[in-house]
Amino acid sequence: MPAPIRLRELIRTIRTARTQAEEREMIQKECAAIRSSFREEDNTYRCRNVAKLLYMHMLGYPAHFGQLECLKLIASQKFTDKRIGYLGAMLLLDERQDVHLLMTNCIKNDLNHSTQYVQGLALCTLGCMGSSEMCRDLAGEVEKLLKTSNSYLRKKAALCAVHVIRKVPELMEMFLPATKNLLSEKNHGVLHTSVVLLTEMCERSPDMLSHFRKLVPQLVRILKNLIMSGYSPEHDVSGISDPFLQVRILRLLRILGKGDDDSSEAMNDILAQVATNTETSKNVGNAILYETVLTIMDIKSESGLRVLAINILGRFLLNNDKNIRYVALTSLLKTVQTDHNAVQRHRSTIVDCLKDLDVSIKRRAMELSFALVNGNNIRGMMKELLYFLDSCDPDFKADCASGIFLAAEKYAPSKRWHIDTIMRVLTTAGSYVRDDSVPNLIQLITNSVEMHAYTVQRLYKALLDDISQQPLVQVASWCIGEYGDLLVSGQCEEEEPIQVSEDEVLDVLEGLLVSNLSTPVTRGYSLTAIMKLSTRFSSLNRIKKVVSIYGSSIDVELQQRAVEYNALFKKYDHMRPALLERMPIMEKTATNGPSETVQTNGETDSTILDTKHLPSISQPASQANDLLDLLGGNDVVPIIQTTVPTKPASAGGELLDLLGDLSLTVIPPMTAYNKNGLIIEFTFERSNPNPNIAVITIHATNSTEADMTEFVFQAAVPKVCSFPSCSTVIRKHIFISLIFLKEQLEAIKHRHFKIRVPVYFRQGLLKSYIMHKIFFFSGYCWHLI
Amino acid sequence: MIKAILIFNNHGKPRLIRFYQYFAEDMQQQIIRETFHLVSKRDDNVCNFLEGGSLIGGSDYKLIYRHYATLYFVFCVDSSESELGILDLIQNMLLFTTVCNFVMQVFVETLDKCFENVCELDLIFHMDKVHYILQEVVMGGMVLETNMNEIVAQVELQNRMEKSEGGLSAAPARAVSAVKNMNLPEIPRNINIGDINIKVPSLSPF
């Protein structure tokens, strides 16, 4: 049989192929030749054949029939054979094939070979594809080589040990003694791989971590030498001495110093040195600086060092490379809470990043900007943020608008400024504003009493321009409904009052009702607004007409409202002025019952629930009706209380029916709700120290495995009781106590008293919302409706 | 961890393929194709790393690549430093790109030294040698050595060992190179041998 052709020949031949089919044919021919050569057990040409096989494998052709041949090559005495054999094993074999176990013995012998390059080959192969069984068998040999003084072998043994530990974590202890003087090596290759090994061990075992803490001084020394030593051509990269070793050491220091005072203190100096001495013109320098910053942030560093780190990040923000800018913004975001003042110093740079071209950078910059807003910089920041809102992508607008509202609420320097800011947001990004902002804004406006005229005027003018942005339209129509009289009478002090007649106002509102741009919610708002104007304007007939027309609207919500308003005109006209009176100031505190406040949809007490999580659950303008009609007994017409906060408790008595007798002690506990793992029970007792106080305890239990989050327990309860705040997460139990005073209860004995429980909670991905459970309490009778 | 190192040319033909994690053969070829597809679309001026393709695990993987004349060198890196902790990719990003860029540079420069002005053909015809060089730089997906001189020295020594073993396969090559290296003096074309007066000394018969 002629000698098999050389690899070079084969490659040359294959390259002449003009089509895929031709190539395949050539390869198949050669494969056949190789197979027969293998069958002849020819030692001389085996390595040549395997080399060809590997080439064909790279091109994508099957080469599995060469696996055993690789093993034979490994077993050969010649270095050439071993070299290609091990390469073949690494490329063709893997631990899924049983064949690979046959290598174990060969590798074991080769690990003890007299030639270091053979030992190196064996280590390399074991470290690349050694299975757990192989690692278990050969770990001892690797450990021996870890202690050798031959740096070529030592560095390979270190990486091989990392592989062994990853495959068989239990063997980690075995390598412990060998690590003793790994760091005293001079050779950078060994140092580098040793640090990798130590890092791997520390990450896997807290015991190892505490054991290796004593290496901190040594690591610091090595790092110091790297920085302080002069130019060393061997390790120099862009003027920095072995940056990769520096980075590895910094990482290990980070792991060792985390949460440990002594270690952190030992590294303070060197970190400061690295931070100040490193060249930043090249990327390598930046990589080192960034690792230093991360280390400083993770360990217990002194404040001066932290400021240094943040300044480095601030400098990164000015770098041309957008990856560096992005990385800096992300890190700043993580530290802004803890090192607020230091980050504030870079505020202007961060704000400039809002104008960056890259979308991810803009988003980070926006988040960071919101975190940096405070009472001192609110005006300037808001200007930038509003400008950003104007020009940013639609994806951002909702978040940006919400953020602006929050910031404005917290830090508004004046009411006028606040209203102006809101106006600006509504007019520029009005359609992106979240639904739950509308009631928030309404409440805000209501509470800024002196700004009512100004607000309604501005909103009216905005409506004239554009009625497409629903949140704006909703807020505007609500305001016009409330303060239309101020609008028409031209009372505005803040700016030039406009001249507008009642008819014009009604035109606008009616326009909203018929416009195709208005959503049903918006229509509801404007109908109610028109109705409210009946007590503020004189053109009653027109309003009556509108209301009666909508009595036959297809939209059920509108129809219901119109019918009820009609009824108000016809049968209860005497109540109309009281009903439609100006809204009182809305409080956001937990302790007031609804007799004093109108609970806006779902966003009641900020102490009870997290407003962000709760979705809008009912119509804004009529939510007052929702909550109150249950308190109004069996009347159809919703009674809006007209109390002002200072009114005495008896006002509550008009609306509310309270417990009759205080013989609560006989009432047994009752389960009000038991579904989806949530159990709500009521227990009734008299408070022990003071028998004049009755306590109804509501006990919510989570009987499932998972936590229930966003639990909201809302109750419309009489003013006489105080309603404490309630946690939003139920792990197992929540207790809410309602307290009643005897005196107030005795005043109204025989009527009913209701507690409405809209309960909302989320469990994992399953949302559950229970609504309108109304509990009637009257005398001794406790009914669930 | 480096999951794979790929070198292919401008047309996507593989020149060196090394995976440090097990992938079935057809998967390997698909990864090569997909990587080439992703990388060849990129402008040379854009930053030289991008999200991995869907095959290699999606966004947890990053491809860091460099374009040298007709060849693409691609390192496929994953976000975890160790297999335990999934460290933040953002944090590692800066480091990875720097390290991989540098290692690629070392690798290429080493190739240059070993092959003397390396070009694509060298990689084509000496695939095994390229593997051996790579083995001295990256082992098991981790960076082993970054000192170029060290790497070159070790590779040379091993090559010398191989040569010294020689054997049948190397003999013809050695003969050829021996002849090539022979220092033959100029052979004069015209040999003018004049009359030769040869004096033979008389030898005593023994």
CSV table of N, CA and C in Angstrom, one decimal, chain A residues 509-582:
chain,number,residue,atom,x,y,z
A,509,LEU,N,-66.8,71.1,26.9
A,509,LEU,CA,-67.1,69.8,27.6
A,509,LEU,C,-68.0,68.9,26.7
A,510,GLU,N,-68.9,69.5,26.1
A,510,GLU,CA,-69.8,68.7,25.2
A,510,GLU,C,-69.0,68.1,24.1
A,511,GLY,N,-68.0,69.0,23.6
A,511,GLY,CA,-67.2,68.5,22.5
A,511,GLY,C,-66.4,67.2,22.9
A,512,LEU,N,-66.0,67.2,24.2
A,512,LEU,CA,-65.3,66.0,24.6
A,512,LEU,C,-66.2,64.7,24.6
A,513,LEU,N,-67.5,65.0,24.9
A,513,LEU,CA,-68.4,63.9,25.0
A,513,LEU,C,-68.6,63.2,23.6
A,514,VAL,N,-68.6,64.1,22.6
A,514,VAL,CA,-68.9,63.5,21.3
A,514,VAL,C,-67.7,63.1,20.5
A,515,SER,N,-66.5,63.7,20.9
A,515,SER,CA,-65.3,63.4,20.1
A,515,SER,C,-64.9,62.0,20.1
A,516,ASN,N,-64.4,61.5,18.9
A,516,ASN,CA,-64.0,60.2,18.7
A,516,ASN,C,-62.7,59.9,19.5
A,517,LEU,N,-62.0,61.0,19.8
A,517,LEU,CA,-60.7,60.8,20.5
A,517,LEU,C,-60.9,60.5,22.0
A,518,SER,N,-62.1,60.7,22.5
A,518,SER,CA,-62.3,60.5,23.9
A,518,SER,C,-62.6,59.1,24.3
A,519,THR,N,-61.9,58.6,25.3
A,519,THR,CA,-62.2,57.2,25.7
A,519,THR,C,-63.5,57.3,26.6
A,520,PRO,N,-64.1,56.1,26.9
A,520,PRO,CA,-65.3,56.1,27.7
A,520,PRO,C,-65.0,56.7,29.1
A,521,VAL,N,-63.8,56.5,29.6
A,521,VAL,CA,-63.5,57.1,30.9
A,521,VAL,C,-63.5,58.6,30.8
A,522,THR,N,-63.0,59.1,29.8
A,522,THR,CA,-63.0,60.6,29.6
A,522,THR,C,-64.4,61.1,29.5
A,523,ARG,N,-65.2,60.3,28.8
A,523,ARG,CA,-66.6,60.8,28.6
A,523,ARG,C,-67.3,60.9,30.0
A,524,GLY,N,-67.0,59.9,30.8
A,524,GLY,CA,-67.5,59.9,32.1
A,524,GLY,C,-67.2,61.1,32.9
A,525,TYR,N,-65.9,61.4,32.8
A,525,TYR,CA,-65.4,62.7,33.5
A,525,TYR,C,-66.2,63.9,33.0
A,526,SER,N,-66.3,64.0,31.7
A,526,SER,CA,-66.9,65.3,31.2
A,526,SER,C,-68.4,65.3,31.5
A,527,LEU,N,-69.0,64.2,31.5
A,527,LEU,CA,-70.4,64.3,31.9
A,527,LEU,C,-70.6,64.7,33.3
A,528,THR,N,-69.8,64.1,34.2
A,528,THR,CA,-69.9,64.5,35.6
A,528,THR,C,-69.5,66.0,35.8
A,529,ALA,N,-68.5,66.4,35.0
A,529,ALA,CA,-68.1,67.9,35.1
A,529,ALA,C,-69.3,68.8,34.7
A,530,ILE,N,-70.0,68.4,33.6
A,530,ILE,CA,-71.1,69.2,33.1
A,530,ILE,C,-72.1,69.3,34.2
A,531,MET,N,-72.4,68.1,34.9
A,531,MET,CA,-73.4,68.1,35.9
A,531,MET,C,-73.0,69.0,37.1
A,532,LYS,N,-71.7,68.9,37.4
A,532,LYS,CA,-71.3,69.8,38.6
A,532,LYS,C,-71.5,71.2,38.2
A,533,LEU,N,-71.3,71.6,37.0
A,533,LEU,CA,-71.5,73.0,36.6
A,533,LEU,C,-72.9,73.5,36.8
A,534,SER,N,-73.8,72.6,37.0
A,534,SER,CA,-75.2,73.0,37.1
A,534,SER,C,-75.4,73.8,38.4
A,535,THR,N,-74.5,73.6,39.4
A,535,THR,CA,-74.7,74.4,40.6
A,535,THR,C,-73.8,75.7,40.5
A,536,ARG,N,-72.9,75.7,39.5
A,536,ARG,CA,-72.0,76.8,39.4
A,536,ARG,C,-72.3,77.8,38.3
A,537,PHE,N,-73.0,77.2,37.3
A,537,PHE,CA,-73.4,78.1,36.2
A,537,PHE,C,-74.8,78.3,36.2
A,538,SER,N,-75.3,79.3,35.4
A,538,SER,CA,-76.7,79.6,35.4
A,538,SER,C,-77.4,78.9,34.3
A,539,SER,N,-76.7,78.4,33.3
A,539,SER,CA,-77.4,77.8,32.1
A,539,SER,C,-77.9,76.4,32.4
A,540,LEU,N,-78.8,76.3,33.3
A,540,LEU,CA,-79.3,75.0,33.7
A,540,LEU,C,-80.0,74.2,32.6
A,541,ASN,N,-80.7,74.9,31.8
A,541,ASN,CA,-81.5,74.2,30.8
A,541,ASN,C,-80.6,73.4,29.9
A,542,ARG,N,-79.5,74.1,29.5
A,542,ARG,CA,-78.6,73.4,28.6
A,542,ARG,C,-78.1,72.1,29.2
A,543,ILE,N,-77.7,72.3,30.5
A,543,ILE,CA,-77.1,71.1,31.2
A,543,ILE,C,-78.2,70.0,31.3
A,544,LYS,N,-79.4,70.4,31.6
A,544,LYS,CA,-80.4,69.4,31.7
A,544,LYS,C,-80.6,68.6,30.4
A,545,LYS,N,-80.5,69.4,29.4
A,545,LYS,CA,-80.7,68.7,28.1
A,545,LYS,C,-79.6,67.7,27.8
A,546,VAL,N,-78.4,68.1,28.0
A,546,VAL,CA,-77.3,67.2,27.8
A,546,VAL,C,-77.5,65.9,28.6
A,547,VAL,N,-77.8,66.1,29.9
A,547,VAL,CA,-77.9,65.0,30.8
A,547,VAL,C,-79.0,64.1,30.3
A,548,SER,N,-80.1,64.6,29.9
A,548,SER,CA,-81.2,63.8,29.5
A,548,SER,C,-80.9,63.0,28.2
A,549,ILE,N,-80.1,63.6,27.3
A,549,ILE,CA,-79.8,63.0,26.1
A,549,ILE,C,-79.0,61.7,26.4
A,550,TYR,N,-78.0,61.8,27.3
A,550,TYR,CA,-77.2,60.7,27.6
A,550,TYR,C,-77.8,59.6,28.4
A,551,GLY,N,-79.1,59.9,28.8
A,551,GLY,CA,-79.8,58.9,29.5
A,551,GLY,C,-80.1,57.7,28.7
A,552,SER,N,-80.0,57.9,27.4
A,552,SER,CA,-80.2,56.7,26.5
A,552,SER,C,-78.9,56.4,25.7
A,553,SER,N,-77.8,56.7,26.3
A,553,SER,CA,-76.6,56.4,25.6
A,553,SER,C,-76.3,54.9,25.6
A,554,ILE,N,-75.6,54.4,24.6
A,554,ILE,CA,-75.3,53.0,24.5
A,554,ILE,C,-74.3,52.6,25.6
A,555,ASP,N,-73.4,53.5,25.9
A,555,ASP,CA,-72.4,53.2,26.9
A,555,ASP,C,-73.1,53.1,28.2
A,556,VAL,N,-73.0,51.9,28.9
A,556,VAL,CA,-73.8,51.7,30.1
A,556,VAL,C,-73.4,52.7,31.2
A,557,GLU,N,-72.1,52.9,31.3
A,557,GLU,CA,-71.6,53.8,32.4
A,557,GLU,C,-72.2,55.2,32.2
A,558,LEU,N,-72.1,55.7,31.0
A,558,LEU,CA,-72.6,57.0,30.7
A,558,LEU,C,-74.1,57.1,31.0
A,559,GLN,N,-74.8,56.0,30.6
A,559,GLN,CA,-76.2,56.0,30.7
A,559,GLN,C,-76.6,56.0,32.2
A,560,GLN,N,-75.9,55.2,33.0
A,560,GLN,CA,-76.2,55.2,34.4
A,560,GLN,C,-76.0,56.6,35.0
A,561,ARG,N,-74.9,57.2,34.7
A,561,ARG,CA,-74.7,58.5,35.3
A,561,ARG,C,-75.8,59.5,34.9
A,562,ALA,N,-76.0,59.4,33.6
A,562,ALA,CA,-77.0,60.4,33.1
A,562,ALA,C,-78.4,60.2,33.8
A,563,VAL,N,-78.7,58.9,33.9
A,563,VAL,CA,-80.0,58.6,34.5
A,563,VAL,C,-80.0,59.1,36.0
A,564,GLU,N,-78.9,58.9,36.6
A,564,GLU,CA,-78.9,59.3,38.1
A,564,GLU,C,-78.9,60.8,38.2
A,565,TYR,N,-78.2,61.5,37.3
A,565,TYR,CA,-78.2,62.9,37.3
A,565,TYR,C,-79.6,63.5,37.0
A,566,ASN,N,-80.2,62.8,36.1
A,566,ASN,CA,-81.6,63.2,35.7
A,566,ASN,C,-82.5,63.1,36.9
A,567,ALA,N,-82.3,62.0,37.6
A,567,ALA,CA,-83.1,61.8,38.8
A,567,ALA,C,-82.8,62.9,39.8
A,568,LEU,N,-81.5,63.3,39.9
A,568,LEU,CA,-81.2,64.4,40.8
A,568,LEU,C,-81.9,65.7,40.4
A,569,PHE,N,-82.0,65.9,39.1
A,569,PHE,CA,-82.7,67.1,38.7
A,569,PHE,C,-84.2,67.0,39.1
A,570,LYS,N,-84.8,65.8,38.8
A,570,LYS,CA,-86.2,65.7,38.9
A,570,LYS,C,-86.7,65.6,40.3
A,571,LYS,N,-86.1,64.6,41.0
A,571,LYS,CA,-86.7,64.2,42.3
A,571,LYS,C,-85.9,64.8,43.5
A,572,TYR,N,-84.6,65.0,43.3
A,572,TYR,CA,-83.9,65.4,44.5
A,572,TYR,C,-83.2,66.7,44.3
A,573,ASP,N,-83.9,67.6,43.6
A,573,ASP,CA,-83.3,68.9,43.3
A,573,ASP,C,-82.8,69.6,44.6
A,574,HIS,N,-83.5,69.4,45.7
A,574,HIS,CA,-83.1,70.0,46.9
A,574,HIS,C,-81.8,69.6,47.4
A,575,MET,N,-81.4,68.4,47.1
A,575,MET,CA,-80.1,67.9,47.5
A,575,MET,C,-79.0,68.3,46.6
A,576,ARG,N,-79.4,68.7,45.4
A,576,ARG,CA,-78.3,68.9,44.4
A,576,ARG,C,-77.2,69.9,44.8
A,577,PRO,N,-77.5,71.0,45.3
A,577,PRO,CA,-76.4,71.9,45.7
A,577,PRO,C,-75.4,71.3,46.7
A,578,ALA,N,-76.0,70.6,47.7
A,578,ALA,CA,-75.1,70.0,48.7
A,578,ALA,C,-74.3,68.9,48.1
A,579,LEU,N,-74.9,68.2,47.2
A,579,LEU,CA,-74.2,67.1,46.6
A,579,LEU,C,-73.0,67.5,45.7
A,580,LEU,N,-73.3,68.6,45.0
A,580,LEU,CA,-72.3,69.0,44.0
A,580,LEU,C,-71.4,70.1,44.5
A,581,GLU,N,-71.4,70.2,45.8
A,581,GLU,CA,-70.6,71.3,46.3
A,581,GLU,C,-69.1,71.0,46.0
A,582,ARG,N,-68.3,72.0,46.3
A,582,ARG,CA,-66.9,71.9,46.1
A,582,ARG,C,-66.3,70.8,46.9
